[in-house]
Coordinates of C-alpha atoms in Angstrom, one line a residue:
M78 CA 4.3 24.6 -30.9
P79 CA 8.9 25.6 -32.1
E80 CA 8.3 28.5 -32.4
P81 CA 10.7 29.4 -35.9
R82 CA 14.2 30.0 -35.9
E83 CA 14.6 32.9 -36.3
A84 CA 17.4 34.2 -40.1
S85 CA 20.6 34.0 -39.0
D86 CA 23.0 35.1 -41.8
S87 CA 25.6 31.8 -40.3
P88 CA 24.7 28.0 -41.6
D89 CA 22.7 25.6 -40.3
P90 CA 25.5 22.5 -39.6
E91 CA 22.1 19.8 -40.1
S92 CA 21.1 21.5 -43.2
P93 CA 22.1 20.9 -46.8
N94 CA 23.7 24.2 -48.0
P95 CA 24.8 24.5 -51.5
E96 CA 26.9 27.1 -51.4
S97 CA 28.3 25.3 -48.7
P98 CA 33.0 24.5 -49.2
D99 CA 31.4 21.2 -46.9
Q100 CA 29.3 20.6 -49.4
D101 CA 31.2 21.4 -52.5
L102 CA 34.3 19.5 -51.3
A103 CA 32.1 16.1 -51.6
A104 CA 30.5 16.9 -54.7
S105 CA 34.1 17.6 -56.5
D106 CA 34.8 14.0 -54.4
P107 CA 35.1 11.0 -56.8
R108 CA 34.7 8.7 -54.3
R109 CA 31.7 9.8 -52.4
R110 CA 30.3 10.8 -56.8
D111 CA 30.7 7.3 -57.1
N112 CA 29.4 6.3 -53.9
R113 CA 25.8 8.0 -54.9
L114 CA 26.0 6.3 -58.5
A115 CA 26.5 3.2 -56.8
A116 CA 24.1 2.9 -54.7
T117 CA 21.7 5.1 -57.4
F118 CA 22.1 1.9 -59.6
D119 CA 22.1 -0.8 -56.9
R120 CA 18.4 0.4 -56.7
L121 CA 17.9 0.5 -59.3
V122 CA 19.4 -3.4 -59.9
R123 CA 17.3 -4.4 -57.6
R124 CA 13.9 -3.6 -58.4
D125 CA 11.6 -5.5 -61.2
I126 CA 10.5 -5.0 -64.3
F127 CA 7.1 -6.9 -65.3
G128 CA 8.5 -9.4 -62.6
V129 CA 12.1 -9.1 -64.0
N130 CA 15.1 -8.2 -62.6
A131 CA 16.3 -4.9 -64.1
A132 CA 19.4 -5.7 -64.6
V133 CA 18.1 -9.6 -66.0
L134 CA 16.2 -7.7 -68.2
L135 CA 19.1 -5.3 -69.2
F136 CA 21.4 -8.1 -69.5
L137 CA 18.9 -10.2 -71.7
L138 CA 16.7 -7.6 -74.1
A139 CA 20.2 -5.3 -74.7
P140 CA 22.0 -7.8 -77.3
L141 CA 19.0 -9.2 -78.3
A142 CA 17.4 -5.8 -79.4
F143 CA 20.9 -5.1 -81.1
G144 CA 21.0 -8.5 -82.8
Y145 CA 16.8 -7.7 -84.4
Y146 CA 18.8 -4.0 -85.9
A147 CA 21.5 -5.8 -87.1
R148 CA 19.4 -8.3 -89.1
L149 CA 16.7 -5.9 -90.3
H150 CA 19.4 -4.1 -91.9
W151 CA 22.5 -6.2 -92.5
L152 CA 21.5 -9.7 -92.5
A153 CA 19.0 -12.3 -94.3
H154 CA 16.1 -11.9 -96.6
S155 CA 12.7 -11.9 -93.9
F156 CA 10.3 -13.4 -96.4
P157 CA 10.7 -17.8 -97.2
P158 CA 8.0 -19.0 -98.9
D159 CA 5.4 -19.9 -96.5
S160 CA 5.9 -16.6 -95.7
R161 CA 3.1 -15.1 -98.7
Y162 CA 0.3 -17.2 -97.0
Y163 CA 1.2 -14.3 -93.9
V164 CA 1.9 -10.9 -96.1
T165 CA -1.0 -12.0 -97.7
M166 CA -3.3 -12.0 -94.9
T167 CA -1.7 -8.5 -92.7
L168 CA -2.4 -7.1 -96.0
R169 CA -5.8 -8.4 -96.4
D170 CA -6.3 -7.9 -92.8
L171 CA -5.2 -3.6 -93.2
G172 CA -8.5 -3.4 -95.5
W173 CA -6.4 -4.4 -99.2
S174 CA -8.2 -5.6 -102.1
D175 CA -6.7 -9.5 -102.2
A176 CA -5.3 -7.9 -106.2
H177 CA -3.4 -5.2 -104.7
A178 CA -2.2 -7.4 -101.8
L179 CA -1.0 -10.7 -103.9
T180 CA 0.8 -8.2 -105.9
K181 CA 2.5 -6.3 -102.9
Q182 CA 3.5 -9.8 -101.6
W183 CA 5.2 -10.2 -104.8
T184 CA 7.1 -7.1 -105.1
D185 CA 8.1 -6.6 -101.3
G186 CA 7.5 -10.9 -100.0
G187 CA 9.2 -11.9 -104.0
N188 CA 7.3 -15.2 -102.8
I189 CA 4.6 -16.0 -106.2
A190 CA 1.5 -16.1 -104.8
E191 CA -2.2 -16.2 -106.4
S192 CA -5.5 -16.3 -105.5
W193 CA -6.0 -20.5 -106.4
Y194 CA -3.1 -20.4 -103.2
F195 CA -6.6 -19.8 -101.1
A196 CA -8.7 -21.6 -102.7
H197 CA -11.5 -23.3 -100.2
S198 CA -10.0 -26.2 -101.4
D199 CA -6.5 -26.2 -101.5
P200 CA -5.7 -28.3 -98.3
T201 CA -2.8 -26.8 -97.9
W202 CA -5.1 -23.2 -97.1
L203 CA -7.2 -24.8 -95.2
M204 CA -4.7 -26.3 -93.0
V205 CA -3.1 -22.6 -92.3
Q206 CA -6.8 -20.1 -92.9
S207 CA -6.9 -20.6 -89.2
R208 CA -3.3 -18.9 -89.0
M209 CA -4.7 -15.5 -88.1
L210 CA -3.2 -14.5 -85.3
Y211 CA -0.2 -13.6 -86.4
P212 CA -1.4 -11.6 -89.9
F213 CA -3.4 -9.7 -87.1
F214 CA -0.9 -9.1 -84.7
A215 CA 1.9 -7.5 -86.9
A216 CA -0.7 -5.4 -89.0
P217 CA 0.0 -2.3 -86.5
F218 CA 3.5 -3.3 -87.4
V219 CA 2.8 -3.1 -90.8
L220 CA 0.5 -0.2 -90.4
V221 CA 3.9 1.2 -88.9
F222 CA 6.8 0.8 -90.3
G223 CA 6.1 -1.1 -93.8
L224 CA 5.5 -4.5 -95.0
G225 CA 10.0 -4.8 -95.0
E226 CA 10.7 -4.6 -91.3
G227 CA 7.2 -4.7 -89.7
M228 CA 6.3 -8.6 -90.9
P229 CA 9.9 -9.3 -89.1
I230 CA 9.6 -6.8 -86.4
A231 CA 6.3 -8.2 -84.7
S232 CA 8.3 -12.1 -85.0
M233 CA 10.9 -10.0 -82.9
V234 CA 8.7 -8.6 -79.9
A235 CA 6.6 -11.9 -79.9
F236 CA 10.2 -13.8 -79.3
A237 CA 11.2 -11.3 -76.4
V238 CA 7.2 -11.3 -74.8
M239 CA 8.5 -15.4 -75.0
L240 CA 12.1 -14.7 -73.1
W241 CA 10.4 -11.9 -70.8
A242 CA 7.9 -14.2 -69.7
V243 CA 9.9 -17.0 -69.5
A244 CA 12.2 -15.2 -67.1
R245 CA 9.7 -14.3 -65.5
L246 CA 8.7 -17.4 -64.5
V247 CA 12.2 -19.0 -63.7
Q248 CA 12.9 -15.8 -60.7
R249 CA 9.0 -16.8 -59.5
L250 CA 10.8 -20.5 -59.0
Y251 CA 14.5 -20.0 -58.1
G252 CA 15.6 -16.3 -58.5
P253 CA 17.1 -13.8 -60.8
T254 CA 20.2 -15.4 -61.1
A255 CA 18.4 -18.9 -62.1
A256 CA 16.2 -16.3 -65.0
L257 CA 19.5 -14.6 -66.3
A258 CA 21.4 -17.7 -67.2
A259 CA 17.7 -19.7 -68.9
G260 CA 17.7 -16.7 -70.6
A261 CA 21.1 -15.9 -71.4
V262 CA 21.3 -18.9 -73.2
L263 CA 17.9 -19.0 -74.7
G264 CA 18.5 -15.1 -76.3
A265 CA 21.7 -17.0 -77.3
C266 CA 19.9 -19.5 -80.2
G267 CA 20.3 -19.1 -83.2
F268 CA 16.6 -20.0 -83.2
M269 CA 16.1 -16.1 -81.9
M270 CA 17.1 -14.4 -85.1
N271 CA 16.8 -17.5 -87.6
L272 CA 12.2 -16.7 -87.1
A273 CA 12.7 -13.3 -86.5
E274 CA 11.1 -13.3 -90.0
A275 CA 6.9 -13.5 -91.6
V276 CA 6.4 -16.8 -89.7
T277 CA 4.5 -17.5 -87.0
D278 CA 6.6 -19.8 -85.1
P279 CA 7.4 -16.8 -82.7
V280 CA 4.1 -15.7 -81.7
A281 CA 3.3 -19.5 -80.5
I282 CA 6.2 -19.6 -78.9
A283 CA 5.7 -16.6 -77.3
V284 CA 2.2 -17.6 -76.7
L285 CA 3.8 -21.5 -74.8
A286 CA 5.3 -19.6 -72.4
L287 CA 2.7 -17.2 -71.5
I288 CA 0.6 -20.4 -70.5
L289 CA 3.5 -21.8 -68.6
L290 CA 2.9 -18.5 -66.4
N291 CA 0.1 -19.0 -66.0
L292 CA 0.9 -22.8 -64.2
P293 CA 0.3 -23.9 -61.0
L294 CA 4.5 -23.8 -61.0
G295 CA 5.3 -23.3 -57.1
R296 CA 1.7 -21.8 -56.6
R297 CA -1.7 -22.0 -56.9
A298 CA -3.6 -21.6 -60.4
R299 CA -5.6 -18.5 -59.5
A300 CA -9.2 -17.9 -60.4
H301 CA -7.6 -15.2 -63.1
N302 CA -5.2 -17.6 -64.0
L303 CA -7.4 -20.3 -64.9
V304 CA -9.8 -17.5 -67.9
L305 CA -6.2 -16.7 -68.9
L306 CA -5.4 -20.3 -70.0
V307 CA -9.0 -20.9 -71.9
L308 CA -7.8 -17.7 -73.9
L309 CA -4.3 -18.5 -74.6
S310 CA -4.9 -21.8 -75.5
V311 CA -7.3 -20.6 -78.1
L312 CA -5.3 -17.7 -79.3
L313 CA -2.2 -20.7 -79.7
E314 CA -4.6 -23.4 -82.3
L315 CA -5.0 -19.6 -83.9
S316 CA -1.3 -19.0 -83.6
R317 CA 0.0 -23.2 -85.1
Q318 CA -1.4 -25.7 -85.1
V319 CA 0.9 -27.5 -82.2
M320 CA -2.0 -28.8 -79.7
P321 CA 0.0 -32.1 -79.5
T322 CA 2.7 -30.1 -77.3
A323 CA 0.6 -28.1 -75.8
A324 CA -2.3 -31.2 -74.8
V325 CA 0.2 -33.9 -74.2
M326 CA 2.7 -30.9 -71.8
A327 CA 0.0 -30.1 -69.5
F328 CA -1.6 -34.3 -69.5
F329 CA 2.1 -34.6 -68.6
A330 CA 2.3 -32.6 -65.1
W331 CA -1.2 -34.0 -63.7
A332 CA 0.5 -37.2 -64.1
W333 CA 3.4 -35.8 -62.5
A334 CA 1.6 -34.0 -59.5
T335 CA -0.4 -37.0 -58.9
V336 CA 2.2 -39.5 -59.2
F337 CA 4.8 -37.6 -57.1
P338 CA 2.8 -35.5 -55.1
G339 CA 6.3 -34.0 -53.2
R340 CA 7.2 -35.2 -49.6
G341 CA 4.7 -35.1 -46.4
R342 CA 1.8 -34.7 -49.2
S343 CA -0.9 -37.7 -50.8
R344 CA -1.4 -38.9 -54.1
R345 CA -4.6 -38.1 -54.7
W346 CA -5.4 -37.0 -58.7
R347 CA -8.0 -34.3 -58.0
N348 CA -4.7 -32.2 -57.3
D349 CA -3.7 -28.2 -57.9
W350 CA -2.7 -29.3 -61.5
L351 CA -6.0 -31.3 -62.2
W352 CA -8.0 -28.3 -63.9
P353 CA -4.9 -26.3 -65.5
S354 CA -4.2 -29.0 -67.0
A355 CA -7.6 -29.7 -68.2
I356 CA -7.9 -26.2 -69.7
V357 CA -5.4 -26.4 -72.0
A358 CA -5.7 -30.2 -73.0
G359 CA -9.2 -29.5 -72.7
T360 CA -9.2 -26.5 -74.9
T361 CA -6.8 -27.2 -77.3
V362 CA -8.1 -30.6 -78.1
F363 CA -11.7 -28.7 -78.4
V364 CA -10.2 -26.2 -80.6
H365 CA -8.1 -28.0 -82.9
L366 CA -10.6 -30.3 -83.5
L367 CA -14.1 -26.9 -84.1
E368 CA -11.4 -25.7 -87.3
G369 CA -11.0 -28.9 -88.5
Q370 CA -15.1 -29.4 -89.2
I371 CA -14.7 -25.9 -90.2
S372 CA -12.8 -26.0 -92.7
G373 CA -13.5 -29.1 -93.8
R374 CA -10.0 -30.8 -93.8
G375 CA -11.4 -33.5 -90.8
A376 CA -9.6 -33.6 -88.0
G377 CA -6.4 -35.4 -87.8
S378 CA -5.8 -34.4 -91.3
Q379 CA -2.1 -33.7 -90.4
M380 CA -1.4 -37.1 -89.2
S381 CA -2.3 -38.5 -92.6
Q382 CA 1.2 -37.9 -93.8
V383 CA 2.4 -40.3 -91.6
T384 CA 3.3 -43.7 -93.1
S385 CA 3.4 -47.1 -91.8
D386 CA 6.7 -47.1 -90.5
P387 CA 6.2 -43.8 -88.7
T388 CA 10.1 -45.2 -85.7
H389 CA 11.9 -44.2 -89.6
I390 CA 10.8 -41.4 -89.5
A391 CA 11.6 -40.3 -85.6
W392 CA 15.2 -41.6 -85.8
T393 CA 15.9 -40.6 -89.3
I394 CA 14.2 -36.5 -88.2
T395 CA 16.4 -36.9 -84.5
R396 CA 19.0 -37.9 -85.9
Y397 CA 19.9 -35.0 -88.1
D398 CA 17.9 -32.6 -86.1
V399 CA 20.8 -33.8 -83.5
L400 CA 23.6 -33.3 -85.9
S401 CA 22.5 -29.8 -87.2
T402 CA 22.1 -28.7 -84.1
V403 CA 25.7 -30.0 -82.9
Q404 CA 27.6 -28.4 -86.1
G405 CA 25.0 -25.4 -86.2
D406 CA 24.1 -23.6 -83.3
R407 CA 26.6 -24.3 -80.2
A408 CA 23.3 -22.5 -77.8
L409 CA 20.6 -24.3 -79.1
S410 CA 22.3 -27.7 -78.2
V411 CA 23.4 -25.7 -74.5
L412 CA 19.9 -25.7 -74.1
L413 CA 18.5 -29.3 -75.1
A414 CA 20.8 -31.2 -74.0
G415 CA 20.6 -28.6 -70.2
A416 CA 17.0 -29.4 -70.1
L417 CA 16.7 -32.5 -70.7
L418 CA 20.0 -33.8 -68.1
F419 CA 17.5 -31.6 -65.9
A420 CA 14.6 -34.2 -66.4
L421 CA 17.7 -37.3 -65.8
I422 CA 18.6 -36.1 -62.3
R423 CA 16.0 -34.4 -61.7
F424 CA 12.6 -37.2 -63.1
T425 CA 10.5 -36.8 -60.1
D426 CA 10.5 -32.4 -60.7
I427 CA 7.4 -31.3 -62.1
V428 CA 9.4 -29.1 -64.5
S429 CA 11.4 -33.1 -65.6
G430 CA 7.3 -33.8 -66.0
L431 CA 6.4 -30.4 -68.3
L432 CA 8.9 -31.0 -69.9
L433 CA 8.7 -34.7 -71.5
G434 CA 5.4 -34.0 -72.2
A435 CA 6.3 -31.3 -74.1
I436 CA 9.1 -33.6 -75.8
A437 CA 6.7 -36.0 -75.8
G438 CA 3.9 -33.8 -78.1
T439 CA 6.2 -32.0 -80.3
Y440 CA 7.4 -35.2 -81.5
V441 CA 3.9 -35.9 -82.5
I442 CA 4.2 -32.6 -85.2
M443 CA 7.2 -33.8 -86.2
I444 CA 6.6 -36.8 -87.3
A445 CA 3.5 -35.6 -88.8
G446 CA 5.7 -33.1 -90.4
I447 CA 7.5 -36.2 -91.7
E448 CA 11.1 -34.4 -92.6
P449 CA 13.0 -32.2 -91.1
S450 CA 12.1 -28.8 -90.6
D451 CA 15.6 -27.4 -89.2
M452 CA 13.8 -27.4 -85.6
R453 CA 10.9 -24.8 -86.8
Y454 CA 8.7 -27.6 -85.3
E455 CA 10.9 -28.6 -82.1
S456 CA 10.7 -24.4 -81.6
I457 CA 7.2 -24.5 -79.9
M458 CA 8.8 -26.5 -76.3
F459 CA 12.3 -24.3 -76.1
P460 CA 10.2 -22.2 -73.5
V461 CA 10.1 -25.7 -71.6
A462 CA 13.7 -26.2 -72.8
G463 CA 14.4 -22.4 -71.5
L464 CA 12.7 -23.5 -67.7
A465 CA 14.3 -27.1 -67.1
V466 CA 17.5 -25.0 -68.4
G467 CA 16.8 -22.9 -65.0
A468 CA 16.1 -25.2 -62.8
L469 CA 18.9 -27.0 -64.3
F470 CA 21.2 -23.9 -62.4
H471 CA 19.6 -23.7 -59.6
H472 CA 20.4 -27.2 -58.4
L473 CA 23.4 -27.0 -59.8
A474 CA 24.4 -23.5 -58.3
P475 CA 26.4 -22.6 -55.1
A476 CA 24.3 -21.6 -52.4
S477 CA 25.2 -18.3 -52.3
L478 CA 23.6 -18.2 -56.2
R479 CA 20.3 -19.2 -54.9
G480 CA 17.0 -17.1 -55.7
G481 CA 14.2 -19.8 -55.0
V482 CA 12.9 -22.7 -53.8
V483 CA 13.1 -26.0 -56.4
G484 CA 10.0 -26.6 -57.5
D485 CA 9.8 -30.4 -57.0
G486 CA 5.4 -30.2 -56.9
T487 CA 5.2 -29.0 -53.6
L488 CA 2.2 -26.0 -53.5
R489 CA 2.9 -24.6 -50.4
S490 CA -1.4 -23.4 -50.1
D491 CA -1.2 -22.2 -46.6
R492 CA 1.4 -19.9 -47.8
L493 CA -1.1 -18.2 -50.1
P494 CA -1.5 -14.7 -50.0
A495 CA -4.7 -12.9 -49.2
V496 CA -4.6 -10.5 -52.5
D497 CA -2.3 -12.7 -54.9
T498 CA -2.1 -9.9 -58.1
W499 CA -4.8 -6.6 -58.8
W500 CA -7.2 -9.3 -60.3
Q501 CA -8.5 -11.1 -57.3
R502 CA -9.3 -6.8 -55.9
G503 CA -13.0 -7.2 -56.2
P504 CA -15.4 -9.7 -56.4
R505 CA -16.2 -8.3 -60.4
R506 CA -12.9 -8.0 -61.8
I507 CA -12.7 -12.4 -62.7
P508 CA -16.4 -11.7 -65.1
V509 CA -14.1 -8.0 -67.1
L510 CA -11.3 -10.6 -67.3
G511 CA -13.5 -13.1 -68.8
A512 CA -15.7 -10.6 -70.7
S513 CA -13.4 -8.9 -72.1
A514 CA -11.5 -11.9 -73.5
V515 CA -14.4 -13.2 -75.4
V516 CA -14.8 -10.2 -77.1
G517 CA -11.1 -10.3 -77.8
L518 CA -11.9 -13.8 -79.7
A519 CA -14.7 -11.7 -81.2
V520 CA -12.9 -9.5 -83.0
L521 CA -9.7 -11.2 -83.6
V522 CA -11.8 -14.0 -85.5
G523 CA -14.9 -12.0 -87.1
W524 CA -12.0 -9.7 -88.2
S525 CA -10.2 -12.2 -89.9
A526 CA -12.0 -14.9 -91.2
T527 CA -14.0 -11.5 -93.0
H528 CA -10.5 -10.1 -94.2
G529 CA -7.0 -11.9 -93.9
S530 CA -8.8 -15.6 -93.3
Q531 CA -11.3 -15.4 -95.6
S532 CA -10.7 -17.9 -98.8
M533 CA -10.4 -16.6 -102.7
A534 CA -11.7 -19.1 -103.8
G535 CA -14.0 -21.8 -103.8
A536 CA -13.1 -25.7 -106.1
V537 CA -10.6 -24.7 -108.6
P538 CA -10.6 -26.3 -111.9
T539 CA -7.4 -27.8 -113.7
A540 CA -9.7 -26.8 -117.4
P541 CA -10.7 -25.1 -120.0
A542 CA -7.6 -22.0 -119.5
A543 CA -10.2 -20.1 -118.1
A544 CA -11.3 -21.2 -116.0
A545 CA -8.7 -22.4 -114.7
A546 CA -7.3 -19.2 -114.2
L547 CA -10.7 -18.5 -112.3
A548 CA -11.9 -16.2 -115.1
G549 CA -15.1 -14.3 -114.1
D550 CA -14.0 -14.1 -111.0
P551 CA -13.5 -11.1 -109.1
H552 CA -10.0 -13.1 -107.4
A553 CA -9.3 -13.3 -111.3
S554 CA -5.4 -11.4 -112.8
L555 CA -5.2 -11.2 -116.6
P556 CA -2.2 -12.9 -117.7
D557 CA 1.1 -10.8 -118.4
H558 CA 1.8 -12.1 -121.6
T559 CA 0.6 -14.8 -123.9
I560 CA 2.7 -17.5 -125.4
A561 CA 1.5 -20.3 -127.7
A562 CA 1.1 -23.7 -126.1
E563 CA 3.0 -26.2 -128.0
A564 CA 5.9 -24.0 -127.2
V565 CA 5.0 -24.3 -123.2
L566 CA 4.8 -28.1 -123.5
S567 CA 7.9 -28.3 -126.1
S568 CA 10.1 -27.0 -123.3
E569 CA 8.8 -28.1 -120.6
F570 CA 9.1 -31.7 -121.5
T571 CA 12.9 -31.4 -121.9
E572 CA 13.1 -30.3 -119.3
A573 CA 11.5 -33.3 -117.5
E574 CA 13.6 -35.5 -120.1
K575 CA 17.1 -33.6 -118.4
M576 CA 15.2 -34.8 -115.0
A577 CA 14.1 -38.2 -115.7
K578 CA 18.1 -38.3 -116.6
G579 CA 19.6 -37.4 -113.7
A580 CA 20.4 -34.2 -114.5
G581 CA 19.4 -30.3 -113.2
S582 CA 16.5 -29.5 -114.1
A583 CA 13.5 -26.2 -114.4
F584 CA 10.6 -28.8 -115.1
L585 CA 8.9 -27.6 -111.6
L586 CA 9.3 -24.1 -113.0
Y587 CA 6.6 -25.6 -115.7
A588 CA 4.1 -26.7 -112.6
D589 CA 3.0 -23.4 -110.5
W590 CA 2.9 -24.8 -106.0
R591 CA -1.1 -25.3 -105.2
H592 CA -2.4 -24.6 -108.6
P593 CA -3.9 -28.7 -108.7
M594 CA -2.6 -30.6 -111.9
R595 CA -4.0 -33.5 -114.1
Y596 CA -2.2 -36.0 -115.6
R597 CA -2.6 -39.9 -116.5
P598 CA 0.0 -41.8 -114.5
L599 CA 1.5 -44.8 -116.1
A600 CA 2.5 -46.3 -113.1
P601 CA 2.5 -47.4 -109.2
D602 CA 5.5 -45.9 -108.6
Q603 CA 4.5 -42.5 -110.8
P604 CA 2.4 -39.9 -107.7
G605 CA -1.0 -40.0 -108.1
W606 CA -1.1 -44.1 -108.8
N607 CA -3.0 -45.3 -105.5
H608 CA -5.8 -41.8 -106.6
R609 CA -6.7 -42.3 -110.6
G610 CA -10.6 -41.3 -110.7
A611 CA -12.2 -43.5 -113.6
D612 CA -10.8 -41.5 -116.5
G613 CA -7.4 -43.1 -115.0
T614 CA -6.0 -39.4 -114.2
A615 CA -4.9 -38.5 -111.1
V616 CA -5.4 -34.6 -109.5
L617 CA -2.4 -33.9 -108.2
Y618 CA -0.7 -30.1 -106.3
P619 CA 2.9 -30.5 -107.3
G620 CA 3.7 -28.6 -103.8
D621 CA 3.4 -31.6 -101.9
L622 CA 5.5 -33.5 -104.1
D623 CA 9.0 -34.9 -102.3
D624 CA 12.4 -35.2 -104.8
S625 CA 11.7 -37.9 -105.8
D626 CA 7.7 -38.1 -107.1
W627 CA 8.5 -35.1 -109.1
T628 CA 11.7 -37.6 -110.7
A629 CA 8.8 -40.2 -111.0
L630 CA 6.7 -37.5 -113.0
S631 CA 8.7 -36.6 -115.0
R632 CA 9.6 -40.3 -116.3
A633 CA 4.9 -40.2 -117.0
F634 CA 5.9 -37.0 -118.8
T635 CA 8.6 -38.6 -121.5
Y636 CA 7.3 -42.6 -121.5
N637 CA 10.6 -43.2 -119.2
G638 CA 12.7 -41.1 -121.4
T639 CA 12.2 -41.9 -124.7
L640 CA 9.9 -38.5 -125.9
D641 CA 10.7 -36.6 -128.8
P642 CA 10.1 -32.7 -126.7
K643 CA 10.5 -31.8 -131.0
S644 CA 7.8 -33.6 -131.8
V645 CA 5.0 -32.6 -129.9
K646 CA 2.6 -30.6 -133.2
V647 CA -0.8 -29.4 -131.6
T648 CA -3.6 -30.7 -134.0
S649 CA -6.3 -28.7 -132.7
R650 CA -7.1 -25.2 -130.3
Q651 CA -9.5 -23.3 -127.8
T652 CA -7.9 -19.8 -126.8
S653 CA -8.8 -17.5 -124.5
A654 CA -7.5 -14.4 -122.9
Y655 CA -5.9 -16.9 -120.3
G656 CA -4.8 -19.4 -122.4
Q657 CA -4.9 -22.9 -124.0
D658 CA -6.6 -25.2 -124.7
V659 CA -4.9 -27.9 -127.3
T660 CA -4.5 -31.6 -128.1
F661 CA -2.3 -33.0 -129.1
T662 CA 0.6 -35.7 -131.3
V663 CA 4.4 -36.7 -129.9
T664 CA 6.4 -39.8 -130.5
A665 CA 7.9 -42.1 -128.0
G666 CA 10.3 -44.7 -128.9
G667 CA 9.2 -44.3 -132.8
T668 CA 5.3 -44.2 -131.1
V669 CA 2.9 -40.9 -131.9
H670 CA 0.6 -41.0 -129.1
R671 CA -2.4 -38.4 -128.7
G672 CA -3.0 -36.3 -125.8
H673 CA -4.5 -32.7 -124.7
A674 CA -3.3 -30.3 -122.2
T675 CA -4.6 -26.9 -120.7
V676 CA -2.0 -24.1 -120.8
V677 CA -2.5 -21.2 -118.0
Y678 CA -0.6 -18.2 -119.7
P679 CA 1.7 -16.6 -116.7
I680 CA 0.5 -13.8 -114.7
R681 CA 4.1 -13.0 -113.5
A682 CA 6.2 -11.4 -116.6
V683 CA 9.4 -13.9 -114.4
M684 CA 7.4 -17.1 -115.1
P685 CA 7.0 -19.2 -117.8
G686 CA 3.2 -20.5 -118.9
I687 CA 1.7 -22.9 -116.5
V688 CA 0.0 -26.2 -118.2
T689 CA -2.5 -27.5 -115.5
E690 CA -3.4 -30.1 -117.0
M691 CA -1.3 -32.9 -119.8
V692 CA -3.1 -36.0 -119.8
F693 CA -2.1 -38.5 -122.6
D694 CA -5.6 -40.3 -124.0
S695 CA -5.0 -44.1 -123.5

């Protein structure tokens, strides 16, 4: 055993001494200090944070955070018309009453939404009702930051998760440099700012990116990956109806792994992609069909919008999106062009299969929407495009910048580590993960179904006025002010006449966006002609009409522009606290026509009366 050193006044040359002149000199030497800082920084940037190189994560998230800060404080409004549903659902998830949630949505979001917007008979609500993930996810952000900032911050967090997931996946396959390239292109896209608002798209995109992260890309999917794929596939359908993208992407990936198994491997359909692909495709399809059955809208209700010429619709949307993207979002152009270029030069790569499947599935969603969505529908496939861009960078980059191997579908199962993740370190942890997923889904669905996603009304009639305003229902709201029915009808006919003549018009203001409206079509080119009832009238949802429909509707309201708005005369009237039901006469082309109408008093001060029924007698 060594003897202890005796105390000595002379310093030990081996031990550091803060009072040593040499140490003072070293500390004051800028070059040595810089070297230590450089070594510390080098150790930092070589570390991974949540599976992503620290420097890469900093370069990706810091500019994004600054951009989001600027958007919140100086830039665009964050509440598009669709947000009226999600804001109201979030407030109801937080325990707000329906009336207070609707008023707060109008005050802060600026979009009109009444209780009949959440009626179980409304087709739009039936589509939105199951989108419970984003409102549930946004609730704590609203609780902390308030409605104005909490809703968009939730979307921003979702986008950050998406960017991290893509960067982690690309780094796992191709190294940190490729991850930086893929993440930089994704982060620079304008949609990262444009869609950072109170809509469901960012959450759906983030969930799809997490699905990618758990697929067998460059490695075999383990038990915990399969459990997470089930959970994420359910969450994807609870965020937005994007089943075609996920299902077709999964099927294409399995098909690519079967047809192009990689060098030295035989083709077999029971490959490493079979179960992951079957889980994603099967779960999303099953949940989509289940949602349709529960809501009563039936499977494939979105597909019913597709006309007899899907090719023309696809070409029109593609042409519009390509031109608008090239002109307005150069980074997005690079993202999509780079992804397609990779699929062209590396067609047999499993990443190409994922990309082409995502594109094919997304086209189904695009065509179902009939009109261009300014890349909202297409955005669901952007994480796959980011993966393809990372693969392209790796394929074209010089050897010095390559940090991984190109994922050509070959899975080296013999090189898998005995312990893949924390979830593989105990026999009970996979069942715990599965049970936790089930409990989490039960809490999400159970709470949302009884709060934010619960319908406020059943079938909404068009008349009489009190019933049309849901009088007697706890969700009914007393009107802001009253107005005579003849004044409303005269103003509506005036605006309809302007629209029929091609002039600027406020005709749309007299029909609420989601309240059903009954009228009598006069010609086959007018909306609802093919859906008339026995009395010759049709019930429309004004929000479902396009521009040409409104022009045709204005012709029906004015007898092809011959009606005199000043000739309206009420012959009988029934008045309630919510509106008026009247019979009237009006002159059109020298002929007196009779009709009956229902006018609901305006609930909001800035709105005119709502005409829910306007029928000329046959």
